[in-house]
XYZ file of N, CA and C in Angstrom:
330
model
N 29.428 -55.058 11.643
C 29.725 -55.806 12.843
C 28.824 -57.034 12.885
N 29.439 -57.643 13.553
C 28.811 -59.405 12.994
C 27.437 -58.879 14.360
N 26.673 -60.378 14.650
C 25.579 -60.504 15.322
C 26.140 -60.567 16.988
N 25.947 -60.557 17.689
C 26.048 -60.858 19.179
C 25.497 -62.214 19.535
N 27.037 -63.178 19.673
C 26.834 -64.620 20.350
C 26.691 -64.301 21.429
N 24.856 -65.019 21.591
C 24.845 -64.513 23.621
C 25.736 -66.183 24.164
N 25.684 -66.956 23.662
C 26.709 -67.773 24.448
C 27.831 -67.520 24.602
N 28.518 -66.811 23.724
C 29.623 -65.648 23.995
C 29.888 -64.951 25.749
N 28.807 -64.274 25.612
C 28.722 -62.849 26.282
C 28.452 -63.923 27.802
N 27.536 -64.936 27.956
C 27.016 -65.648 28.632
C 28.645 -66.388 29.338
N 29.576 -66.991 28.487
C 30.724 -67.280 29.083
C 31.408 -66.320 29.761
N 32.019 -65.000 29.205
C 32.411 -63.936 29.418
C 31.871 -63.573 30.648
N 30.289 -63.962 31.211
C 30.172 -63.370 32.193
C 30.120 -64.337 33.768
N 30.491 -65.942 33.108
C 30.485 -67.138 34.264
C 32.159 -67.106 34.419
N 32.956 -66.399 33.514
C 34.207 -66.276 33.578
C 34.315 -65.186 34.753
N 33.644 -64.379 34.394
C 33.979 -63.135 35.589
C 33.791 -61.990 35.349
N 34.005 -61.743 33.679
C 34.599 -60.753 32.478
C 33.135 -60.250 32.360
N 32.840 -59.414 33.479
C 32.026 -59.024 33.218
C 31.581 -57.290 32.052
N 33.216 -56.897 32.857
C 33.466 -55.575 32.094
C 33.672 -55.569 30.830
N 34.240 -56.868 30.193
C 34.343 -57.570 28.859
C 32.514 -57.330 27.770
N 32.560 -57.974 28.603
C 30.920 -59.102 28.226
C 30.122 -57.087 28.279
N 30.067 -56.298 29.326
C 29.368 -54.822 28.843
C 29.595 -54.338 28.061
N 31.382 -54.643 27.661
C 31.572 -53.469 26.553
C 31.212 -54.488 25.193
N 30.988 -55.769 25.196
C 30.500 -56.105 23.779
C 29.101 -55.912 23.474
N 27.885 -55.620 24.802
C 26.969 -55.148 24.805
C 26.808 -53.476 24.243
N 27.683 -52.976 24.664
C 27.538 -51.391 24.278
C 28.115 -51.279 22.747
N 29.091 -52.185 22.317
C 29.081 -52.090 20.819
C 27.669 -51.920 19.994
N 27.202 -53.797 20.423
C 26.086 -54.075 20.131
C 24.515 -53.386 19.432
N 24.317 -52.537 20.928
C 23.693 -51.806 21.440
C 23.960 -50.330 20.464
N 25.178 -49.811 20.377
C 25.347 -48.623 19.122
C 24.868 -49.120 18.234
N 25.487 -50.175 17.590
C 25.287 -50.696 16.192
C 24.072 -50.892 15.641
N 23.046 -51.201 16.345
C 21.923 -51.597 16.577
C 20.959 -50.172 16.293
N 21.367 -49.190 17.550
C 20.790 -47.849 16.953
C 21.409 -47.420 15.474
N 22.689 -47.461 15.664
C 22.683 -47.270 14.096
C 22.131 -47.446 12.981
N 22.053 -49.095 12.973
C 20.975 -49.940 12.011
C 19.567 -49.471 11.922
N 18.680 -48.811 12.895
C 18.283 -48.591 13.384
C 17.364 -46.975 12.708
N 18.503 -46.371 12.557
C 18.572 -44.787 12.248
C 18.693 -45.198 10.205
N 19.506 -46.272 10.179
C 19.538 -46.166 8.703
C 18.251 -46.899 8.454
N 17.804 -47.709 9.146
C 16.266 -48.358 8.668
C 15.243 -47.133 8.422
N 15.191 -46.541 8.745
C 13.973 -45.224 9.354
C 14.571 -44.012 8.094
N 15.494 -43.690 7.528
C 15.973 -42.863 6.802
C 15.851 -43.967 5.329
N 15.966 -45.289 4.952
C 15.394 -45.627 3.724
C 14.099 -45.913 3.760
N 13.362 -46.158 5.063
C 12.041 -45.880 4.851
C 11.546 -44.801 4.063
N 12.601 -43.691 4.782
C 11.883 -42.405 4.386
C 11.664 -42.285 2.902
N 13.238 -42.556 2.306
C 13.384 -42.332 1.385
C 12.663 -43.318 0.101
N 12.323 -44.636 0.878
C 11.177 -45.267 -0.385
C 10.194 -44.882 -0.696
N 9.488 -43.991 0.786
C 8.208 -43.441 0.869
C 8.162 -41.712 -0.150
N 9.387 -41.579 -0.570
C 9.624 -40.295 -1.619
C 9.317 -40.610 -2.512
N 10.294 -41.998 -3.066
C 10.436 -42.409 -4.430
C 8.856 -42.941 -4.665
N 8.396 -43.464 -4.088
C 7.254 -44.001 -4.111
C 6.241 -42.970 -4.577
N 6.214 -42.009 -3.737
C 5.827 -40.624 -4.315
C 5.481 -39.986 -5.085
N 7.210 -40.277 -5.782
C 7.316 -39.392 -7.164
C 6.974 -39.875 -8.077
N 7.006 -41.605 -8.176
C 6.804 -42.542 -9.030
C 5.308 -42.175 -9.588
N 4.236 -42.052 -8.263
C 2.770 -42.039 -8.305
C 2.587 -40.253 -9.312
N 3.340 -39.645 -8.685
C 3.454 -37.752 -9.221
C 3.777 -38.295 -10.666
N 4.703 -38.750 -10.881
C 4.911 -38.769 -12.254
C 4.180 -39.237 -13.000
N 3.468 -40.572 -12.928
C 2.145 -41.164 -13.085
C 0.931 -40.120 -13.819
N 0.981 -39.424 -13.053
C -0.199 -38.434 -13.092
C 0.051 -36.698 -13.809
N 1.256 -36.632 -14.220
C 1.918 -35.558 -14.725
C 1.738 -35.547 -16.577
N 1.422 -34.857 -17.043
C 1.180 -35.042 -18.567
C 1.896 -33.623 -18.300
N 3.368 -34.281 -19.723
C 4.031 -32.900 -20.490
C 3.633 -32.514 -22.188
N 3.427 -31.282 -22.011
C 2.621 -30.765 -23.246
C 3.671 -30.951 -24.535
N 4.982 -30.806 -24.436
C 6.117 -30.422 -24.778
C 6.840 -28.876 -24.408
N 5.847 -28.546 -23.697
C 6.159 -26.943 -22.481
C 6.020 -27.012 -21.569
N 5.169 -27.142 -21.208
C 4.816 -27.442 -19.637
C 3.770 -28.268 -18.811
N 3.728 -28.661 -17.574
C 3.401 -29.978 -17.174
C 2.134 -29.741 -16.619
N 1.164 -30.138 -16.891
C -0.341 -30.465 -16.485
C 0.225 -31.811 -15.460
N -1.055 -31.371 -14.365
C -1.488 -32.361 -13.422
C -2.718 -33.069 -13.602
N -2.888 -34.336 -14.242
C -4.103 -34.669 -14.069
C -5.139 -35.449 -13.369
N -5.808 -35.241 -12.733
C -5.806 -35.876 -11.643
C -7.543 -36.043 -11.748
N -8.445 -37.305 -11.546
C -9.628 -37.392 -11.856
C -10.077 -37.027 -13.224
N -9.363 -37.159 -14.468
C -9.957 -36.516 -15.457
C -9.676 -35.276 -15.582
N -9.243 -34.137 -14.892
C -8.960 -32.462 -14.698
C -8.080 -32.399 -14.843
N -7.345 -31.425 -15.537
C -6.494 -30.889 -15.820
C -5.374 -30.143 -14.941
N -4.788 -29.731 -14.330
C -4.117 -28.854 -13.551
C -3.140 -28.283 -13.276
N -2.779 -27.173 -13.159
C -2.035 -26.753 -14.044
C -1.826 -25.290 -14.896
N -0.642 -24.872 -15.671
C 0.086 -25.479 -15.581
C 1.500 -24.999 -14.663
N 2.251 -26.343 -14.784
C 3.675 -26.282 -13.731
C 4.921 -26.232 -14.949
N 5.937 -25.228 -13.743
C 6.903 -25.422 -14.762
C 7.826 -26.276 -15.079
N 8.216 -26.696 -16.277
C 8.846 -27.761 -16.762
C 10.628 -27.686 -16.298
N 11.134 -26.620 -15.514
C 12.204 -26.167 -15.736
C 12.737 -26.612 -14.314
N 11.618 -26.165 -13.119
C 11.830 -26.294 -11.584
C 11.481 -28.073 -12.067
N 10.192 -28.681 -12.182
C 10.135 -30.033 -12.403
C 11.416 -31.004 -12.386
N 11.855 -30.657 -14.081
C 12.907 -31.396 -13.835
C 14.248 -31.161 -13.464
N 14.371 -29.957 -12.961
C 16.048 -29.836 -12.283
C 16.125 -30.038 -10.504
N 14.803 -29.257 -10.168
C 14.435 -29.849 -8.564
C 13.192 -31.180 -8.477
N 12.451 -31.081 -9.433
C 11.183 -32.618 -8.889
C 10.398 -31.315 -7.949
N 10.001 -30.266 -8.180
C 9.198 -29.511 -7.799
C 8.082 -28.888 -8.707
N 6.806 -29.159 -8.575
C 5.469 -28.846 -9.247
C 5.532 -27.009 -8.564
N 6.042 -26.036 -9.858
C 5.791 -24.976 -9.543
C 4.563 -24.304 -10.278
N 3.940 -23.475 -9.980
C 2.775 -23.224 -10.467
C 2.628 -21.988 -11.648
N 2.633 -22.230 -12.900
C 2.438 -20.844 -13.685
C 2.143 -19.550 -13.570
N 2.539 -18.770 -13.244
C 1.825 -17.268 -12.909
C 1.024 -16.553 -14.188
N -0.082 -16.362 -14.387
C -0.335 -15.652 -15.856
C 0.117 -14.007 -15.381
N 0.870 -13.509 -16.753
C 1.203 -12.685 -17.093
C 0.585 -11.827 -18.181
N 1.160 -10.827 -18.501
C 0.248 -10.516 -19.925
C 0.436 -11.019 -21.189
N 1.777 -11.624 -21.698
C 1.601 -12.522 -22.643
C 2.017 -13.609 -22.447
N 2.830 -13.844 -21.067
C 3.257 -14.807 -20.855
C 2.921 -15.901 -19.444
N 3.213 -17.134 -19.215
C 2.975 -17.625 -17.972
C 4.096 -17.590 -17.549
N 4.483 -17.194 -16.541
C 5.826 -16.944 -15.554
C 6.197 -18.084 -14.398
N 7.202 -18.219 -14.116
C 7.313 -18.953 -13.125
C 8.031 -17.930 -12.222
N 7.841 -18.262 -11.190
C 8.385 -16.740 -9.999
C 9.320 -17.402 -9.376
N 9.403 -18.913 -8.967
C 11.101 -19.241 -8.994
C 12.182 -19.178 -9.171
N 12.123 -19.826 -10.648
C 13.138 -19.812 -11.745
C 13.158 -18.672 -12.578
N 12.304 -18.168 -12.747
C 12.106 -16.697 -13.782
C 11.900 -17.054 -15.307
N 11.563 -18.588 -15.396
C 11.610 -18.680 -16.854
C 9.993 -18.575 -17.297
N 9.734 -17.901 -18.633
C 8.512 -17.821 -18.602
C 8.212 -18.457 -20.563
N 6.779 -18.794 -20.350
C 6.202 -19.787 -21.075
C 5.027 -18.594 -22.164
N 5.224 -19.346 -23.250
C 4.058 -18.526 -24.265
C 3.174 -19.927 -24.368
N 2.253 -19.581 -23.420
C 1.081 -21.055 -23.413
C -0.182 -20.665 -24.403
């Protein structure tokens, strides 16, 4: 929807049309929250990507599974499986020969 000519709305209302001239305000006025609601939801969503960009940054893959490193430390490790099918850092479970993931159920000979 285009912008709101207030010289528009301003004639509309020396005309008389006043009921005119409200309802192009209440378009307005939706559209506006609308715009509004989608501004605040790609915020959100840059502030993810932005996120993941920095997570990924800091993610070292072994060719098994994903260390966090963060200050020099190691951390870790996450599974490679939740990572890349959800973008979720799940945490290894040690097992007796294996590291488990309790999510996904897939488990790792680390």
């Amino acid at each position: 929807m285009a912008l709101p000519n207030y010289k528009d709305i301003v004639e509309l209302i020396k005309k008389g049309s006043t009921l005119e001239a409200q309802e192009i305000i209440m378009d307005h006025r939706e559209s506006f929250l609308e715009l509004q609601e989608e501004n605040l939801n790609l915020r959100e969503e840059n502030k993810e990507l932005k996120k993941n960009i920095l997570l990924k940054e800091e993610l070292d893959f072994d060719g098994m599974v994903y260390w966090l490193v963060s200050k020099g430390e190691k951390i870790g490790p996450f599974c490679q499986k939740c990572f890349d099918s959800d973008n979720k850092l799940i945490r290894l479970q040690t097992g007796n020969k294996y590291r488990d993931c309790l999510v996904c159920h897939s488990y790792y000979d680390i």
